[in-house]
mmCIF file of C-alpha atoms and ligand atoms in Angstrom:
data_model
loop_
_atom_site.group_PDB
_atom_site.id
_atom_site.type_symbol
_atom_site.label_atom_id
_atom_site.label_comp_id
_atom_site.label_asym_id
_atom_site.label_seq_id
_atom_site.Cartn_x
_atom_site.Cartn_y
_atom_site.Cartn_z
ATOM 1 C CA MET A 1 -62.239 -7.674 180.767
ATOM 2 C CA LYS A 2 -62.157 -11.364 180.114
ATOM 3 C CA ARG A 3 -59.691 -10.543 177.490
ATOM 4 C CA THR A 4 -57.308 -8.529 179.996
ATOM 5 C CA LEU A 5 -57.548 -11.081 182.507
ATOM 6 C CA LEU A 6 -55.856 -13.429 179.545
ATOM 7 C CA ALA A 7 -53.863 -11.471 178.574
ATOM 8 C CA VAL A 8 -52.742 -10.901 182.079
ATOM 9 C CA ALA A 9 -52.759 -14.423 183.021
ATOM 10 C CA ALA A 10 -50.394 -14.672 179.179
ATOM 11 C CA LEU A 11 -47.856 -12.096 180.911
ATOM 12 C CA CYS A 12 -47.392 -13.768 183.959
ATOM 13 C CA ALA A 13 -46.699 -17.092 182.578
ATOM 14 C CA ALA A 14 -44.327 -15.690 179.741
ATOM 15 C CA THR A 15 -42.913 -13.682 183.208
ATOM 16 C CA LEU A 16 -42.436 -17.436 185.130
ATOM 17 C CA ALA A 17 -40.953 -19.706 182.025
ATOM 18 C CA HIS A 18 -37.908 -16.713 181.759
ATOM 19 C CA ALA A 19 -37.207 -16.584 185.553
ATOM 20 C CA ALA A 20 -37.353 -20.418 185.297
ATOM 21 C CA ASP A 21 -34.975 -20.294 181.944
ATOM 22 C CA PRO A 22 -31.491 -21.944 182.671
ATOM 23 C CA ILE A 23 -28.757 -19.519 182.895
ATOM 24 C CA LYS A 24 -26.529 -19.654 179.403
ATOM 25 C CA ILE A 25 -23.153 -17.814 178.769
ATOM 26 C CA GLY A 26 -21.664 -17.990 175.662
ATOM 27 C CA PHE A 27 -16.926 -17.850 176.627
ATOM 28 C CA LEU A 28 -15.901 -16.690 172.559
ATOM 29 C CA VAL A 29 -12.281 -16.673 172.273
ATOM 30 C CA LYS A 30 -10.268 -16.203 169.687
ATOM 31 C CA GLN A 31 -7.387 -18.719 169.979
ATOM 32 C CA ALA A 32 -9.044 -21.213 171.541
ATOM 33 C CA GLU A 33 -5.680 -23.769 170.858
ATOM 34 C CA GLU A 34 -3.315 -20.834 172.897
ATOM 35 C CA PRO A 35 -2.678 -22.102 176.671
ATOM 36 C CA TRP A 36 -3.507 -18.574 177.872
ATOM 37 C CA PHE A 37 -7.243 -19.055 176.817
ATOM 38 C CA GLN A 38 -7.456 -22.827 177.322
ATOM 39 C CA ASP A 39 -7.047 -21.227 181.394
ATOM 40 C CA GLU A 40 -9.889 -18.566 181.002
ATOM 41 C CA TRP A 41 -12.388 -21.217 180.027
ATOM 42 C CA ARG A 42 -10.883 -23.754 182.748
ATOM 43 C CA TYR A 43 -11.823 -20.595 185.550
ATOM 44 C CA ALA A 44 -14.765 -19.648 183.386
ATOM 45 C CA ASP A 45 -15.686 -23.410 184.303
ATOM 46 C CA VAL A 46 -15.064 -22.864 187.651
ATOM 47 C CA ALA A 47 -17.472 -20.253 187.784
ATOM 48 C CA ALA A 48 -20.328 -22.098 186.264
ATOM 49 C CA ARG A 49 -20.379 -24.907 188.537
ATOM 50 C CA GLU A 50 -20.407 -22.601 191.763
ATOM 51 C CA LYS A 51 -23.264 -20.484 190.142
ATOM 52 C CA GLY A 52 -25.079 -22.840 188.446
ATOM 53 C CA PHE A 53 -25.102 -21.986 184.965
ATOM 54 C CA THR A 54 -24.262 -23.653 181.285
ATOM 55 C CA LEU A 55 -21.463 -22.493 179.663
ATOM 56 C CA VAL A 56 -21.074 -22.432 175.804
ATOM 57 C CA LYS A 57 -16.822 -22.794 174.686
ATOM 58 C CA ILE A 58 -16.751 -21.686 171.114
ATOM 59 C CA GLY A 59 -13.509 -20.595 169.522
ATOM 60 C CA ILE A 60 -13.920 -17.816 167.470
ATOM 61 C CA PRO A 61 -10.751 -17.921 164.555
ATOM 62 C CA ASN A 62 -12.303 -14.911 162.513
ATOM 63 C CA GLY A 63 -15.317 -12.383 161.308
ATOM 64 C CA GLU A 64 -17.462 -15.310 159.794
ATOM 65 C CA LYS A 65 -17.198 -17.765 162.592
ATOM 66 C CA THR A 66 -17.702 -15.171 165.460
ATOM 67 C CA MET A 67 -21.180 -13.985 163.815
ATOM 68 C CA ALA A 68 -22.335 -17.366 163.336
ATOM 69 C CA ALA A 69 -21.288 -18.103 166.957
ATOM 70 C CA ILE A 70 -23.707 -15.176 168.258
ATOM 71 C CA ASP A 71 -26.361 -16.687 166.377
ATOM 72 C CA ASN A 72 -26.043 -20.128 167.498
ATOM 73 C CA LEU A 73 -25.780 -18.931 170.722
ATOM 74 C CA ALA A 74 -29.030 -17.134 170.151
ATOM 75 C CA ALA A 75 -30.931 -20.557 168.957
ATOM 76 C CA GLN A 76 -30.067 -22.480 172.380
ATOM 77 C CA LYS A 77 -31.172 -19.423 174.034
ATOM 78 C CA ALA A 78 -28.427 -18.240 175.607
ATOM 79 C CA GLN A 79 -28.603 -14.730 177.806
ATOM 80 C CA GLY A 80 -25.116 -13.597 177.208
ATOM 81 C CA PHE A 81 -21.593 -13.879 176.461
ATOM 82 C CA VAL A 82 -18.367 -13.066 177.296
ATOM 83 C CA ILE A 83 -15.457 -12.629 173.738
ATOM 84 C CA CYS A 84 -12.159 -11.730 173.105
ATOM 85 C CA ALA A 85 -12.810 -11.516 168.931
ATOM 86 C CA PRO A 86 -10.097 -12.026 166.006
ATOM 87 C CA ASP A 87 -10.104 -8.909 165.099
ATOM 88 C CA VAL A 88 -10.868 -5.679 167.838
ATOM 89 C CA LYS A 89 -12.644 -3.889 164.436
ATOM 90 C CA LEU A 90 -15.276 -6.403 164.340
ATOM 91 C CA GLY A 91 -16.470 -4.463 167.880
ATOM 92 C CA LYS A 92 -19.580 -2.750 166.152
ATOM 93 C CA ALA A 93 -20.874 -5.711 164.446
ATOM 94 C CA ILE A 94 -20.206 -7.785 167.506
ATOM 95 C CA GLU A 95 -22.081 -5.367 170.118
ATOM 96 C CA ARG A 96 -25.369 -5.621 166.752
ATOM 97 C CA ALA A 97 -25.799 -8.774 166.586
ATOM 98 C CA ALA A 98 -25.949 -9.261 170.644
ATOM 99 C CA LYS A 99 -27.937 -6.464 170.754
ATOM 100 C CA ARG A 100 -30.316 -8.160 167.555
ATOM 101 C CA ASN A 101 -30.409 -11.649 169.298
ATOM 102 C CA ASN A 102 -31.156 -9.883 172.933
ATOM 103 C CA LEU A 103 -27.886 -11.020 174.563
ATOM 104 C CA LYS A 104 -25.753 -9.247 176.939
ATOM 105 C CA VAL A 105 -21.985 -9.109 175.520
ATOM 106 C CA VAL A 106 -18.362 -8.479 178.183
ATOM 107 C CA SER A 107 -15.320 -8.067 176.316
ATOM 108 C CA VAL A 108 -12.332 -9.797 177.472
ATOM 109 C CA ASP A 109 -8.474 -9.218 177.057
ATOM 110 C CA ASP A 110 -8.726 -7.038 173.529
ATOM 111 C CA ARG A 111 -11.050 -4.422 173.771
ATOM 112 C CA LEU A 112 -13.354 -3.788 171.140
ATOM 113 C CA VAL A 113 -13.164 -0.744 169.389
ATOM 114 C CA ASP A 114 -15.851 1.414 166.824
ATOM 115 C CA GLY A 115 -14.977 2.837 163.312
ATOM 116 C CA SER A 116 -12.915 5.106 163.982
ATOM 117 C CA GLY A 117 -10.740 2.831 166.696
ATOM 118 C CA LYS A 118 -12.403 4.400 169.568
ATOM 119 C CA PRO A 119 -12.991 2.041 172.668
ATOM 120 C CA ILE A 120 -16.533 0.677 172.458
ATOM 121 C CA GLU A 121 -17.584 2.482 176.323
ATOM 122 C CA SER A 122 -20.994 0.585 176.684
ATOM 123 C CA ILE A 123 -19.536 -2.837 176.170
ATOM 124 C CA PRO A 124 -18.044 -3.392 179.990
ATOM 125 C CA HIS A 125 -14.221 -4.905 179.277
ATOM 126 C CA MET A 126 -12.043 -6.480 181.441
ATOM 127 C CA GLY A 127 -8.374 -6.544 180.305
ATOM 128 C CA ILE A 128 -4.913 -4.985 181.263
ATOM 129 C CA SER A 129 -3.012 -2.286 181.247
ATOM 130 C CA GLY A 130 -1.099 -3.294 177.780
ATOM 131 C CA TYR A 131 1.308 -0.185 178.743
ATOM 132 C CA GLN A 132 2.158 -0.892 182.647
ATOM 133 C CA ILE A 133 2.591 -4.283 181.759
ATOM 134 C CA GLY A 134 4.788 -3.707 179.200
ATOM 135 C CA LYS A 135 7.096 -1.899 180.758
ATOM 136 C CA GLN A 136 7.634 -4.361 183.964
ATOM 137 C CA VAL A 137 8.724 -6.875 180.946
ATOM 138 C CA GLY A 138 11.032 -3.890 179.729
ATOM 139 C CA GLU A 139 12.514 -3.295 183.850
ATOM 140 C CA GLY A 140 12.764 -7.141 184.349
ATOM 141 C CA ILE A 141 15.388 -6.986 181.227
ATOM 142 C CA VAL A 142 16.841 -4.150 182.023
ATOM 143 C CA ALA A 143 17.303 -5.678 185.537
ATOM 144 C CA GLU A 144 18.737 -8.423 183.656
ATOM 145 C CA ILE A 145 20.912 -6.830 181.673
ATOM 146 C CA LYS A 146 22.591 -4.964 184.388
ATOM 147 C CA ALA A 147 22.866 -8.443 186.244
ATOM 148 C CA ARG A 148 24.684 -9.286 183.461
ATOM 149 C CA LYS A 149 26.835 -6.331 182.991
ATOM 150 C CA TRP A 150 26.459 -6.032 179.290
ATOM 151 C CA ASN A 151 27.318 -3.257 177.510
ATOM 152 C CA MET A 152 23.858 -1.924 176.086
ATOM 153 C CA ALA A 153 25.943 -1.199 173.166
ATOM 154 C CA GLU A 154 26.073 -4.620 171.768
ATOM 155 C CA VAL A 155 22.679 -5.656 172.761
ATOM 156 C CA GLY A 156 19.927 -5.780 170.246
ATOM 157 C CA ALA A 157 16.217 -5.769 170.800
ATOM 158 C CA ILE A 158 13.501 -7.518 168.661
ATOM 159 C CA ARG A 159 10.358 -6.348 169.029
ATOM 160 C CA VAL A 160 7.852 -9.199 167.639
ATOM 161 C CA ALA A 161 5.221 -6.578 166.770
ATOM 162 C CA TYR A 162 1.671 -6.936 166.059
ATOM 163 C CA ASP A 163 0.587 -3.291 166.110
ATOM 164 C CA GLN A 164 -3.178 -3.748 164.481
ATOM 165 C CA LEU A 165 -4.484 -4.967 167.995
ATOM 166 C CA PRO A 166 -3.957 -1.923 170.481
ATOM 167 C CA THR A 167 -3.068 -3.891 173.158
ATOM 168 C CA GLY A 168 -0.341 -5.814 171.534
ATOM 169 C CA LYS A 169 0.924 -2.161 170.073
ATOM 170 C CA GLU A 170 0.634 -0.652 173.827
ATOM 171 C CA ARG A 171 2.623 -3.461 175.490
ATOM 172 C CA THR A 172 5.604 -3.932 173.351
ATOM 173 C CA THR A 173 5.641 0.310 173.312
ATOM 174 C CA GLY A 174 6.003 0.232 177.063
ATOM 175 C CA ALA A 175 8.216 -2.014 176.691
ATOM 176 C CA VAL A 176 10.753 -0.203 174.477
ATOM 177 C CA ASP A 177 9.974 2.502 176.700
ATOM 178 C CA ALA A 178 11.528 1.098 179.103
ATOM 179 C CA LEU A 179 14.427 0.205 178.016
ATOM 180 C CA LYS A 180 15.123 3.208 176.191
ATOM 181 C CA ALA A 181 14.399 4.715 179.670
ATOM 182 C CA ALA A 182 17.431 3.012 181.298
ATOM 183 C CA GLY A 183 19.462 3.728 178.087
ATOM 184 C CA PHE A 184 19.331 1.388 175.561
ATOM 185 C CA PRO A 185 19.842 2.769 172.178
ATOM 186 C CA ALA A 186 16.635 3.298 170.017
ATOM 187 C CA ALA A 187 18.707 2.650 166.824
ATOM 188 C CA ASN A 188 19.536 -1.283 168.307
ATOM 189 C CA ILE A 189 15.627 -1.495 168.864
ATOM 190 C CA ILE A 190 14.390 -3.603 165.855
ATOM 191 C CA ASP A 191 10.726 -4.040 164.637
ATOM 192 C CA ALA A 192 9.943 -8.041 163.658
ATOM 193 C CA PRO A 193 5.755 -7.581 162.341
ATOM 194 C CA GLN A 194 4.439 -10.878 163.023
ATOM 195 C CA ALA A 195 1.494 -11.972 160.664
ATOM 196 C CA LYS A 196 -0.282 -13.641 163.887
ATOM 197 C CA THR A 197 -0.172 -13.917 167.297
ATOM 198 C CA ASP A 198 1.658 -17.182 167.328
ATOM 199 C CA THR A 199 5.075 -19.218 168.054
ATOM 200 C CA GLU A 200 5.202 -19.925 164.653
ATOM 201 C CA ASN A 201 4.658 -16.339 162.806
ATOM 202 C CA ALA A 202 7.046 -15.179 165.721
ATOM 203 C CA PHE A 203 9.457 -16.852 164.815
ATOM 204 C CA ASN A 204 9.086 -16.859 160.783
ATOM 205 C CA ALA A 205 9.497 -12.588 161.994
ATOM 206 C CA ALA A 206 11.875 -13.051 164.525
ATOM 207 C CA ASN A 207 14.358 -15.030 161.808
ATOM 208 C CA ILE A 208 14.541 -11.974 159.703
ATOM 209 C CA ALA A 209 16.088 -9.224 162.208
ATOM 210 C CA LEU A 210 18.142 -11.669 163.748
ATOM 211 C CA THR A 211 19.463 -12.544 159.866
ATOM 212 C CA LYS A 212 20.076 -8.795 159.185
ATOM 213 C CA ASN A 213 21.466 -7.811 162.236
ATOM 214 C CA ALA A 214 24.380 -10.496 162.688
ATOM 215 C CA LYS A 215 26.288 -7.862 164.396
ATOM 216 C CA PHE A 216 25.108 -7.596 168.143
ATOM 217 C CA LYS A 217 27.020 -9.616 170.411
ATOM 218 C CA HIS A 218 23.646 -10.475 172.482
ATOM 219 C CA TRP A 219 19.823 -10.219 172.658
ATOM 220 C CA VAL A 220 16.761 -9.016 174.222
ATOM 221 C CA ALA A 221 13.148 -9.903 172.687
ATOM 222 C CA VAL A 222 9.656 -8.936 173.985
ATOM 223 C CA GLY A 223 5.967 -9.515 172.402
ATOM 224 C CA LEU A 224 3.115 -9.107 173.154
ATOM 225 C CA ASN A 225 2.253 -12.703 174.803
ATOM 226 C CA ASP A 226 4.793 -15.643 175.654
ATOM 227 C CA GLU A 227 4.688 -17.175 172.536
ATOM 228 C CA ALA A 228 6.059 -13.640 170.875
ATOM 229 C CA VAL A 229 8.997 -14.425 172.792
ATOM 230 C CA LEU A 230 9.109 -17.856 172.686
ATOM 231 C CA GLY A 231 9.160 -17.734 168.570
ATOM 232 C CA ALA A 232 12.301 -15.305 169.143
ATOM 233 C CA VAL A 233 14.085 -17.697 171.508
ATOM 234 C CA ARG A 234 13.217 -20.345 168.977
ATOM 235 C CA ALA A 235 14.879 -18.224 166.542
ATOM 236 C CA ALA A 236 17.563 -17.126 168.056
ATOM 237 C CA GLU A 237 18.665 -20.672 169.640
ATOM 238 C CA GLY A 238 18.753 -21.602 165.622
ATOM 239 C CA ARG A 239 21.165 -19.475 165.309
ATOM 240 C CA GLY A 240 23.628 -20.452 168.057
ATOM 241 C CA ILE A 241 22.374 -17.711 170.239
ATOM 242 C CA LYS A 242 21.479 -19.805 173.755
ATOM 243 C CA ALA A 243 20.638 -18.493 177.115
ATOM 244 C CA ASP A 244 23.768 -16.912 177.814
ATOM 245 C CA ASN A 245 23.372 -14.531 175.472
ATOM 246 C CA MET A 246 19.521 -14.026 175.561
ATOM 247 C CA ILE A 247 16.955 -12.499 177.453
ATOM 248 C CA GLY A 248 13.220 -12.690 176.378
ATOM 249 C CA ILE A 249 10.995 -11.898 178.372
ATOM 250 C CA GLY A 250 6.963 -12.752 177.533
ATOM 251 C CA ILE A 251 3.821 -11.657 178.939
ATOM 252 C CA GLY A 252 0.375 -14.254 180.114
ATOM 253 C CA GLY A 253 2.111 -16.719 182.586
ATOM 254 C CA ALA A 254 0.289 -19.873 181.256
ATOM 255 C CA LYS A 255 1.399 -23.431 180.369
ATOM 256 C CA ALA A 256 3.893 -21.902 177.096
ATOM 257 C CA ALA A 257 5.582 -20.706 179.982
ATOM 258 C CA GLU A 258 5.822 -22.563 182.631
ATOM 259 C CA ASN A 259 6.586 -25.639 180.308
ATOM 260 C CA GLU A 260 9.835 -23.321 179.172
ATOM 261 C CA LEU A 261 11.011 -22.057 182.247
ATOM 262 C CA ASN A 262 10.723 -25.766 184.090
ATOM 263 C CA LYS A 263 13.157 -26.841 181.567
ATOM 264 C CA PRO A 264 16.377 -28.731 183.534
ATOM 265 C CA GLN A 265 18.065 -26.724 181.479
ATOM 266 C CA PRO A 266 17.839 -22.754 181.417
ATOM 267 C CA THR A 267 16.429 -21.246 177.779
ATOM 268 C CA GLY A 268 16.454 -17.387 176.004
ATOM 269 C CA PHE A 269 13.296 -17.028 177.615
ATOM 270 C CA PHE A 270 13.451 -15.189 181.450
ATOM 271 C CA GLY A 271 10.668 -15.047 182.512
ATOM 272 C CA SER A 272 6.679 -13.584 181.722
ATOM 273 C CA VAL A 273 5.186 -11.107 182.902
ATOM 274 C CA MET A 274 1.522 -13.369 185.276
ATOM 275 C CA ILE A 275 -1.040 -11.957 184.159
ATOM 276 C CA SER A 276 -4.603 -13.287 185.841
ATOM 277 C CA ALA A 277 -6.592 -16.184 183.271
ATOM 278 C CA LYS A 278 -8.583 -16.698 186.486
ATOM 279 C CA GLU A 279 -9.537 -13.182 186.904
ATOM 280 C CA HIS A 280 -9.814 -12.536 183.588
ATOM 281 C CA GLY A 281 -12.006 -16.152 182.722
ATOM 282 C CA TYR A 282 -13.675 -16.033 186.470
ATOM 283 C CA GLN A 283 -14.814 -12.766 186.817
ATOM 284 C CA THR A 284 -15.863 -12.044 183.741
ATOM 285 C CA SER A 285 -18.188 -15.393 183.401
ATOM 286 C CA VAL A 286 -19.121 -13.921 187.054
ATOM 287 C CA ASN A 287 -19.746 -10.219 186.478
ATOM 288 C CA LEU A 288 -22.084 -11.362 183.139
ATOM 289 C CA PHE A 289 -23.596 -14.099 185.002
ATOM 290 C CA ASN A 290 -25.131 -11.522 187.420
ATOM 291 C CA TRP A 291 -26.376 -8.707 185.374
ATOM 292 C CA ILE A 292 -28.350 -11.429 183.376
ATOM 293 C CA THR A 293 -29.985 -11.993 186.476
ATOM 294 C CA GLY A 294 -30.195 -8.453 187.405
ATOM 295 C CA LYS A 295 -27.889 -8.765 190.728
ATOM 296 C CA ALA A 296 -25.009 -6.379 189.440
ATOM 297 C CA THR A 297 -24.270 -4.421 186.168
ATOM 298 C CA PRO A 298 -20.675 -4.919 185.546
ATOM 299 C CA PRO A 299 -18.122 -2.196 185.784
ATOM 300 C CA ALA A 300 -17.222 -0.552 182.590
ATOM 301 C CA GLU A 301 -13.623 -1.226 182.583
ATOM 302 C CA VAL A 302 -11.469 -3.558 184.807
ATOM 303 C CA LEU A 303 -7.640 -3.722 184.372
ATOM 304 C CA THR A 304 -5.740 -6.177 186.193
ATOM 305 C CA LYS A 305 -2.433 -6.598 187.325
ATOM 306 C CA GLY A 306 0.566 -8.454 185.840
ATOM 307 C CA MET A 307 3.554 -9.897 188.046
ATOM 308 C CA LEU A 308 7.560 -10.499 186.972
ATOM 309 C CA MET A 309 7.757 -14.415 187.300
ATOM 310 C CA THR A 310 11.309 -15.894 186.405
ATOM 311 C CA ARG A 311 12.735 -19.506 187.018
ATOM 312 C CA ALA A 312 13.703 -18.045 190.216
ATOM 313 C CA ASN A 313 10.314 -17.184 191.777
ATOM 314 C CA GLN A 314 7.430 -19.234 189.962
ATOM 315 C CA ALA A 315 6.287 -20.555 193.345
ATOM 316 C CA GLU A 316 5.973 -17.267 194.982
ATOM 317 C CA VAL A 317 4.649 -15.485 191.300
ATOM 318 C CA ARG A 318 2.182 -18.291 191.088
ATOM 319 C CA LYS A 319 0.826 -18.214 195.137
ATOM 320 C CA ALA A 320 0.632 -14.291 194.819
ATOM 321 C CA MET A 321 -1.405 -15.004 192.205
ATOM 322 C CA GLY A 322 -3.914 -17.265 193.238
ATOM 323 C CA GLN A 323 -3.220 -20.291 190.368
HETATM 324 C C1 LIG B 1 -4.400 -10.702 173.587
HETATM 325 C C2 LIG B 1 -3.224 -11.806 173.578
HETATM 326 C C3 LIG B 1 -3.229 -12.925 174.269
HETATM 327 C C4 LIG B 1 -3.127 -12.752 175.533
HETATM 328 C C5 LIG B 1 -4.344 -11.847 175.756
HETATM 329 C C6 LIG B 1 -4.619 -11.066 177.646
HETATM 330 O O1 LIG B 1 -5.603 -10.987 173.310
HETATM 331 O O2 LIG B 1 -3.319 -12.086 172.292
HETATM 332 O O3 LIG B 1 -1.430 -14.111 174.346
HETATM 333 O O4 LIG B 1 -1.472 -12.326 176.160
HETATM 334 O O5 LIG B 1 -4.286 -10.606 175.420
#
């Protein structure tokens, strides 16, 4: 009897201690230096202040750092984390590490996949429909080609490609499909595979594509994010192809795009399909917080929307997106 009472008392104490544990949430991103991810962190900080949890922000540029970050969170007694992994194929390893450490996990931006490349449905995800957002890019370019009355036969399209990332491939596929649907010649679309998803690697990839295809009079460029398109725009500038002869539309709409769209003179970076860093940073963190505190289980998948932003409509788009 006495032993049972003691056991019950110990259990109550443990439960109380648990209930009183401060909530700590990790926010792990693959490219901490990219403005998009800085924005996600900034909005996650807003959620932390509002809900009263501690946010631990960690950059995870590779698999090793990812695993170390998860162990680190467990050691700090965190209860869960939001993640945009450096490689979506780490999905199963991330899921196992989370389980082992009793951490809840949700993914953001890049959906984690299993060994056969299938999305891991058990990890709640917030991202975008890459194909739809890509189509918005392509449609924006088509409208501008028409406004400039270019002959599509004389236009080259650079697809800065990062096909190993499913959302990357979906985005650029959506973009080129929209071009083709408007009669853009498929033969004028040139793939420029980038080794990493930053401006420098996009620049190098686009430079090769431009060198090999000097015959085109005008150019357009698409890629998985603003950095990819900025790389292509900079490479074109290096070859004397400026705003008059280049229409680049990126994806993101964070600081990289903002800086470019606010330059005194227009550049070949015509616009960006703005997506919601606010929802991706704030809402994923709140969803995870609610899950940890037993208030609600996050939706299995949420795909957020984007809006085409150009020099002309920046203020409206930012207002509509609440950013
Ligand atoms: C991917 C890209 C980022 C950003 C995000 C929403 O992770 O690499 O640049 O576009 O999706």
